[in-house]
Coordinates of C-alpha atoms in Angstrom, one line a residue:
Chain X
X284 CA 0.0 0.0 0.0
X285 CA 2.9 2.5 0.7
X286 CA 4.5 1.8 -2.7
X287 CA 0.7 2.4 -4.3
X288 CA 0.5 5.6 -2.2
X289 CA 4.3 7.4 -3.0
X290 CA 3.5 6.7 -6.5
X291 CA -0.4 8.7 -5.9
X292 CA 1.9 11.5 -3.9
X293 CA 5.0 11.2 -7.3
X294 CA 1.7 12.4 -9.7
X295 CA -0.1 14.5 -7.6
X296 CA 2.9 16.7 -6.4
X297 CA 4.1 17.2 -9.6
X298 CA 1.0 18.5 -10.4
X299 CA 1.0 20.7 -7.1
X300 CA 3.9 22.7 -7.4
X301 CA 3.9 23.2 -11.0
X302 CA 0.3 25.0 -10.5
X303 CA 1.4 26.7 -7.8
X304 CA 4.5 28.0 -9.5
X305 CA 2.5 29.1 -12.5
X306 CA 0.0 30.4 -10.1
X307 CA 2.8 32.7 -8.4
X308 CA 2.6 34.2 -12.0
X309 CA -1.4 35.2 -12.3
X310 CA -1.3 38.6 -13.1
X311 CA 2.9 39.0 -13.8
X312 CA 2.2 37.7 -17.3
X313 CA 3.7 39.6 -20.3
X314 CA 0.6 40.1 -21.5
X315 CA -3.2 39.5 -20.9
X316 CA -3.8 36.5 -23.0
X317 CA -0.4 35.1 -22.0
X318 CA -1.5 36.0 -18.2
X319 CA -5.1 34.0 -18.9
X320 CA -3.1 31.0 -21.0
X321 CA -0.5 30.3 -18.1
X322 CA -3.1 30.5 -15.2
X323 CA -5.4 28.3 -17.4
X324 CA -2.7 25.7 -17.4
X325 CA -2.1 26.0 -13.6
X326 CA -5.7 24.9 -13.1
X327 CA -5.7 22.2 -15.3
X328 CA -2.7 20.9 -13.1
X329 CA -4.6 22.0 -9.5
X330 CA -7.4 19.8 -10.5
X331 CA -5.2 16.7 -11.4
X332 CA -3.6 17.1 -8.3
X333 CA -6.9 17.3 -6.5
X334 CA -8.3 14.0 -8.0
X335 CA -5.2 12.3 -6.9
X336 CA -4.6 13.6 -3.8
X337 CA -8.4 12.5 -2.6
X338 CA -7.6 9.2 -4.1
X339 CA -4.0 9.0 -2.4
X340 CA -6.0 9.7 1.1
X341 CA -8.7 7.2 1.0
X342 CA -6.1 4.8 0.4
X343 CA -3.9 6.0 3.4
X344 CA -6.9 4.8 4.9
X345 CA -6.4 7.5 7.9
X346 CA -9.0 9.6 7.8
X347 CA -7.7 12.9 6.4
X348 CA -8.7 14.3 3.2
X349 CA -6.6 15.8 -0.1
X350 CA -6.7 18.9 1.6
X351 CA -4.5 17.2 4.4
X352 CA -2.0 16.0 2.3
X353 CA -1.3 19.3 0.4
X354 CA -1.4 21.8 3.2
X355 CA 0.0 19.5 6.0
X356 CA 3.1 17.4 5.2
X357 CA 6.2 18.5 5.6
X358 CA 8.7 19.2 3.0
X359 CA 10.8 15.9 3.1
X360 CA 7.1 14.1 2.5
X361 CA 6.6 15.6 -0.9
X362 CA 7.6 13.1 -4.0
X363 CA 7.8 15.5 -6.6
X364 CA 10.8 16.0 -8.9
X365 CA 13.1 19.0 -8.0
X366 CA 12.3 20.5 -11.8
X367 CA 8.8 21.5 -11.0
X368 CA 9.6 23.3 -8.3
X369 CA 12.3 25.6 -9.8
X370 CA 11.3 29.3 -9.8
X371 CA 10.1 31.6 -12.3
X372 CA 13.2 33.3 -13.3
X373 CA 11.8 34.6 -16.4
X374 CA 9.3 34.1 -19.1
X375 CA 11.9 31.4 -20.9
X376 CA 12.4 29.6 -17.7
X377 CA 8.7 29.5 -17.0
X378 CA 8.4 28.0 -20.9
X379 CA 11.2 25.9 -20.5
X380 CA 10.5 24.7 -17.6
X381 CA 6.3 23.9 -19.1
X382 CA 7.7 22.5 -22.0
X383 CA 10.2 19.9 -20.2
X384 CA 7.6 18.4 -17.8
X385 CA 4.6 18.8 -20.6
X386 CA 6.5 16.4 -22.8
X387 CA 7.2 14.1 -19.9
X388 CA 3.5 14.1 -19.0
X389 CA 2.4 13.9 -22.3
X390 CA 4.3 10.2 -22.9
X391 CA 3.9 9.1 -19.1
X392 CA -0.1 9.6 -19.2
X393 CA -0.1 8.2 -22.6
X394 CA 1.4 4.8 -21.0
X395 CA -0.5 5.2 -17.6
X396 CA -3.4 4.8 -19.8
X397 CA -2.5 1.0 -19.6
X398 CA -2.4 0.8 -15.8
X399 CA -4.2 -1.8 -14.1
X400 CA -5.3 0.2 -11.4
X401 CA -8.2 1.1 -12.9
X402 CA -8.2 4.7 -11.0
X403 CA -4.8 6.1 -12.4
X404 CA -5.7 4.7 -15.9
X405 CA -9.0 6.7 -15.7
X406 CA -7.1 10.1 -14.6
X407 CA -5.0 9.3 -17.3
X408 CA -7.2 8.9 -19.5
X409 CA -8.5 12.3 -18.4
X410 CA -5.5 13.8 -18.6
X411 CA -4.0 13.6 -22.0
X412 CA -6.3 16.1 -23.6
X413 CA -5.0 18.9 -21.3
X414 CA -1.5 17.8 -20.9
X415 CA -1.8 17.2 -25.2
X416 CA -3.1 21.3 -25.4
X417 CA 0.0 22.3 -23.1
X418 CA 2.8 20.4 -24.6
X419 CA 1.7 21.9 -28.4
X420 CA 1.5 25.4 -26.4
X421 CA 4.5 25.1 -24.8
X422 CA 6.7 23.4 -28.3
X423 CA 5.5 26.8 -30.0
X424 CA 6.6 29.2 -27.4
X425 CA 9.9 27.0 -27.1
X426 CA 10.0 27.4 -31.5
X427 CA 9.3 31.1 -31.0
X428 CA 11.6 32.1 -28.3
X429 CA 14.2 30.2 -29.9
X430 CA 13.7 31.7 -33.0
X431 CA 12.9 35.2 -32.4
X432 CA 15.1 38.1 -31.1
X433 CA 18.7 37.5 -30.1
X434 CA 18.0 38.4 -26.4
X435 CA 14.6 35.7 -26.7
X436 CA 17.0 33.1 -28.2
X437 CA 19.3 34.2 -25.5
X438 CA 17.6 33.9 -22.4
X439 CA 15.4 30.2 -23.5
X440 CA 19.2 29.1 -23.9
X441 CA 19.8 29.7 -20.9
X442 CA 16.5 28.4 -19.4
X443 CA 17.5 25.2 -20.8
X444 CA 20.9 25.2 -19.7
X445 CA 19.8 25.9 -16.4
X446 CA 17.0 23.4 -16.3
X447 CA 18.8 20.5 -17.6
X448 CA 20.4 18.9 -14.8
X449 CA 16.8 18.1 -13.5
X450 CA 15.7 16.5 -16.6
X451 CA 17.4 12.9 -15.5
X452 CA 15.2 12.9 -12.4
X453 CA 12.3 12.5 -14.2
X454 CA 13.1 8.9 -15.4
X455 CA 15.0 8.2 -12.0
X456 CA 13.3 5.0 -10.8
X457 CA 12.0 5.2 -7.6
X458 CA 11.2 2.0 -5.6
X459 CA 7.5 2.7 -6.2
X460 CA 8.5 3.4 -9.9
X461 CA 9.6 -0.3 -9.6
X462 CA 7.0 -2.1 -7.9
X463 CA 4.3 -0.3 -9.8
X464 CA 6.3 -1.5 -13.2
X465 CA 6.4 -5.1 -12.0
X466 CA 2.9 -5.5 -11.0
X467 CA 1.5 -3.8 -14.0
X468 CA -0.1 -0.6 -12.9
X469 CA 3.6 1.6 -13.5
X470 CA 5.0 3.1 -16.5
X471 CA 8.4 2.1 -18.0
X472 CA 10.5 4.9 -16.8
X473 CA 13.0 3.8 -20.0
X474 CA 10.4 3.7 -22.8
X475 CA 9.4 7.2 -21.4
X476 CA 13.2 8.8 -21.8
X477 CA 13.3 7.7 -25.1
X478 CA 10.1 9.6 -26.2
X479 CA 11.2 12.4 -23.7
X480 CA 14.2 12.6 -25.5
X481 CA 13.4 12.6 -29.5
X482 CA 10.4 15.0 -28.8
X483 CA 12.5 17.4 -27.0
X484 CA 15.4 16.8 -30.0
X485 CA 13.1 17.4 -32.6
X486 CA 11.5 20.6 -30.8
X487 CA 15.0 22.0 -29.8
X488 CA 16.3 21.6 -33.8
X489 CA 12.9 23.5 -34.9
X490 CA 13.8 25.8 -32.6
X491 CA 17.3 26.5 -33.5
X492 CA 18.6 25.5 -29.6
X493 CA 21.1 23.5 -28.2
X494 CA 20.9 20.3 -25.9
X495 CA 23.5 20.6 -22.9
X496 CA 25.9 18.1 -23.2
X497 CA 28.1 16.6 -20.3
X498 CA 26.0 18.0 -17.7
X499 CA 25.8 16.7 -14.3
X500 CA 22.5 15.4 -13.2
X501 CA 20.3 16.0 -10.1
X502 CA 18.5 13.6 -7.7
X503 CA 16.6 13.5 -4.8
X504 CA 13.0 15.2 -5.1
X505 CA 11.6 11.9 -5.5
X506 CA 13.0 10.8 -2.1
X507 CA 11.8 13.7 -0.6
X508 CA 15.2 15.8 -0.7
X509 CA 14.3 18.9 -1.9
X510 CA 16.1 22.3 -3.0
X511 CA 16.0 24.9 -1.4
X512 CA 13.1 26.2 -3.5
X513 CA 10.5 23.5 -2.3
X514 CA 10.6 25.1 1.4
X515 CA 9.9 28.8 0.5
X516 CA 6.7 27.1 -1.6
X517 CA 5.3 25.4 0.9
X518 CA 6.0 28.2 3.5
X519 CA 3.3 30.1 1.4
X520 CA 1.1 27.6 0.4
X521 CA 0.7 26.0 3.5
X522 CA 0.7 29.5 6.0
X523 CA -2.8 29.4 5.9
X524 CA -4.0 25.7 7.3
X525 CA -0.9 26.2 9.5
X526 CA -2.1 29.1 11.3
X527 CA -5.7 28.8 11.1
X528 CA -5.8 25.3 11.3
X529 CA -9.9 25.0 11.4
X530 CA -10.2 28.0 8.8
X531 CA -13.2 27.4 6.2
X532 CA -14.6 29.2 3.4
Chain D
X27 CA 3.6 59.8 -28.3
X28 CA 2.1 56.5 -29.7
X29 CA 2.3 54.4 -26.9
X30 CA 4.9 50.7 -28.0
X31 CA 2.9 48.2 -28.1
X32 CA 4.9 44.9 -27.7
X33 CA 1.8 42.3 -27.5
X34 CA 1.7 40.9 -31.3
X35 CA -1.0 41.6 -33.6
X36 CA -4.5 42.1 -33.4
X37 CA -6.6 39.5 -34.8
X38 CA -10.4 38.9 -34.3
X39 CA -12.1 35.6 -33.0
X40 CA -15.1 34.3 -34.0
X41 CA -16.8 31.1 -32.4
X42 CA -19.1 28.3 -33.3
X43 CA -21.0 27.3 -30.4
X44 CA -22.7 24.2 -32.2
X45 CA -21.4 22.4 -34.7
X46 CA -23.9 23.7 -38.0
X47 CA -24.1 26.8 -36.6
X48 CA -22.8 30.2 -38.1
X49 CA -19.2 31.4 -36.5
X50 CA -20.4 35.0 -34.4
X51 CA -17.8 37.8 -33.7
X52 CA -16.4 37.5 -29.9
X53 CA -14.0 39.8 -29.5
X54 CA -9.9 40.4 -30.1
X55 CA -7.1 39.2 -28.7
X56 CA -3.1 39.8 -29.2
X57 CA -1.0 37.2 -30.9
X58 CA 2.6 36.7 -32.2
X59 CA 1.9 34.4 -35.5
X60 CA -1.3 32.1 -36.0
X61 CA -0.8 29.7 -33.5
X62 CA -0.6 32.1 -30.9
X63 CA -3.4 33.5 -32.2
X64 CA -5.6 30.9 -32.3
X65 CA -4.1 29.1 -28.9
X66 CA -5.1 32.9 -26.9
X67 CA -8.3 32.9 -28.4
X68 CA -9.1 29.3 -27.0
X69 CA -7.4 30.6 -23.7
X70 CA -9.6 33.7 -23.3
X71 CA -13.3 32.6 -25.0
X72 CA -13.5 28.8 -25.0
X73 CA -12.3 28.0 -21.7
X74 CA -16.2 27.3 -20.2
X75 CA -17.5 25.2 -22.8
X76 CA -18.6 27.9 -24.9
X77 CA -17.3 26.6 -28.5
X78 CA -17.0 23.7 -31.0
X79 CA -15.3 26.3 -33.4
X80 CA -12.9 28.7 -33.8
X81 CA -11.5 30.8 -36.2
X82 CA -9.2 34.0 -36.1
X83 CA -8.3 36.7 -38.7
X84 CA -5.8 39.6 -38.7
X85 CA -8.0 42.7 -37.6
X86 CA -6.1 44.7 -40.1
X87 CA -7.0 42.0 -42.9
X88 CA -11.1 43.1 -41.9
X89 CA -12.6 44.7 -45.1
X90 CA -15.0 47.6 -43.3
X91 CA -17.3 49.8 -44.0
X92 CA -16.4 53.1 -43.1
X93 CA -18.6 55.5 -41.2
X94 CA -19.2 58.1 -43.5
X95 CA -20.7 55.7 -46.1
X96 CA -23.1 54.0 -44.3
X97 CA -25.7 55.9 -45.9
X98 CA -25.9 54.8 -48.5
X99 CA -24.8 51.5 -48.0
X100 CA -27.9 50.8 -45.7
X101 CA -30.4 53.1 -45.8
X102 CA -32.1 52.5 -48.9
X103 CA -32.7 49.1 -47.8
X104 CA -35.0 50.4 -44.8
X105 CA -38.0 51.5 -46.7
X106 CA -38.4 48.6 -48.9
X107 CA -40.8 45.7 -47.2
X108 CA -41.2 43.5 -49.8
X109 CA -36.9 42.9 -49.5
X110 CA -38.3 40.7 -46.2
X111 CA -39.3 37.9 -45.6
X112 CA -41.7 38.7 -43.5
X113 CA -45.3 37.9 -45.6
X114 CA -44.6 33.7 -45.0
X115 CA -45.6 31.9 -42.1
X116 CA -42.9 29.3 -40.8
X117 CA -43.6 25.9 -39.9
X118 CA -43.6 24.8 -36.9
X119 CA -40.4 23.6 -35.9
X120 CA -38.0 25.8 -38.2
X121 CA -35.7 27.3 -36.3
X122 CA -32.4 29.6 -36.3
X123 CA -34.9 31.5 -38.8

């Protein structure tokens, strides 16, 4: 049941801090429609992250709700990967960052589809058409910045630079990763990085960027080692249930 | 001083909200090439159901009428009864009439 669970809490915080870190952007965007498109992603992500999270708690079996998890584990609890939780340098990281993790969900709910556990192929099921509208919006920013100005080309360069080292973590096998394989409701990790890899290749060549090469690799989130990012999140998101523990609306 | 604007283009959306149905004017939205276009337009007037279709066009591609000559562009069609349809009875059942 714990392996079952971590694998819940792997999805569902993924989910969670990537809309909250798109959230922290609601009205920063450059632009209206921009503002609207990157908060309109952020919910798509909140309400993955709810279904899972109220599915992850009835199976802990304890009483609490998804509510509880969110707002009331501590940091080293959390299962997500350290890239979602990287902040919003700028509008390129904030891309790069989408486009990374969209074309990871994009493959991974694509195979969760075939899950035996009949609720994870349902939210996959779900899924796809939202994470299918964010990876195509997030390719043709990734085109666009890439082939724009010099200082666009510039700075989604960088954002991919930067970003990189995180990019291993997502096909890290966890020992829920491995269990879940074995018994038929996980995804293969290493089918995934191949897909990962020739869609981000072939979006990277349209867009006239360059792959990192030699870089060192990240790990941990997924073990519940966090940067020091994760904290600061949680300090906001959490303030609330932490000081008004009983607080409705 | 004319104000930079650094948003894209304007371009015009127009939605189908059944499929059959004729595409009405929404509104305007910025946008850096096509895609964009039609991607923010999704973003800001589709996102509660409201469409089955979408189209945008280039506001400045718009073919208008301009103010001065919309006398004679309309009014002699006001006083002329027999240009409507208006003498048939319907059947029951027709709409979108």
């Amino acid at each position: 049941m714990k392996t079952t669970l971590n694998y819940y809490l792997q999805i569902a915080d993924n989910a969670l801090i990537l809309s909250h870190r798109l959230a922290e952007n609601t009205s920063k965007g450059p632009f209206l429609e921009e503002d609207l498109a990157t908060t309109n992603v952020a919910l798509d992500l909140i309400g993955l992250a709810e279904s899972v999270l109220n599915e992850a708690a009835k199976l802990e079996g304890l009483g609490q709700t998804g509510d509880d998890l969110a707002y009331r584990r501590e940091e080293s609890e959390f299962m997500n990967c350290l890239l979602v939780e990287q902040p919003n340098r700028d509008f390129a990281h904030i891309v790069t960052r989408q486009f990374l993790m969209d074309t990871f969900n994009y493959h991974y709910f694509i195979a969760l589809t075939e899950s035996k556990d009949s609720f994870l192929s349902a939210i996959a099921f779900k899924s796809i058409k939202e994470v299918t509208y964010h990876l195509r919006r997030s390719s043709e920013w990734m085109i666009r910045l890439g082939t724009g100005t010099d200082e666009s080309k510039h700075r989604v360069q960088l954002a991919i630079n930067t970003l990189w080292k995180f990019t291993d973590e997502l096909f890290e096998e966890s020992e829920s990763d491995k269990a879940m394989l074995a018994n038929g409701t996980g995804v293969n990790l290493h089918n995934i990085k191949n897909q990962w890899n020739q869609k981000v290749n072939e979006i990277l060549y349209m867009a006239h960027l360059d792959s990192p090469k030699n870089q060192f690799s990240v790990f941990g989130g997924k073990q519940g080692n966090h940067t020091e990012h994760l904290g600061h999140i949680l300090a906001e998101m959490q303030f609330l249930p932490g000081k008004y523990p009983d607080a409705v609306w | 001083m004319k104000a930079i604007d650094n948003q894209g283009e304007l371009w015009e959306v127009f939605i189908q909200s059944k499929p059959g149905q004729s595409f009405k004017h929404a509104g305007s939205v910025h946008g850096f090439d096509k895609d964009n276009a039609i991607e923010n337009a999704r973003d800001t007037y589709t996102r509660r159901n409201e469409g089955t279709g979408l189209w945008v066009v280039q506001s400045k591609e718009i073919i208008a009428v301009a103010l001065n000559e919309s006398d004679y562009f309309f009014e002699p069609a006001t006083d002329k009864i027999y240009r409507h349809p208006t003498f048939y009875n319907l059947p029951e059942g027709v709409t979108h009439m």
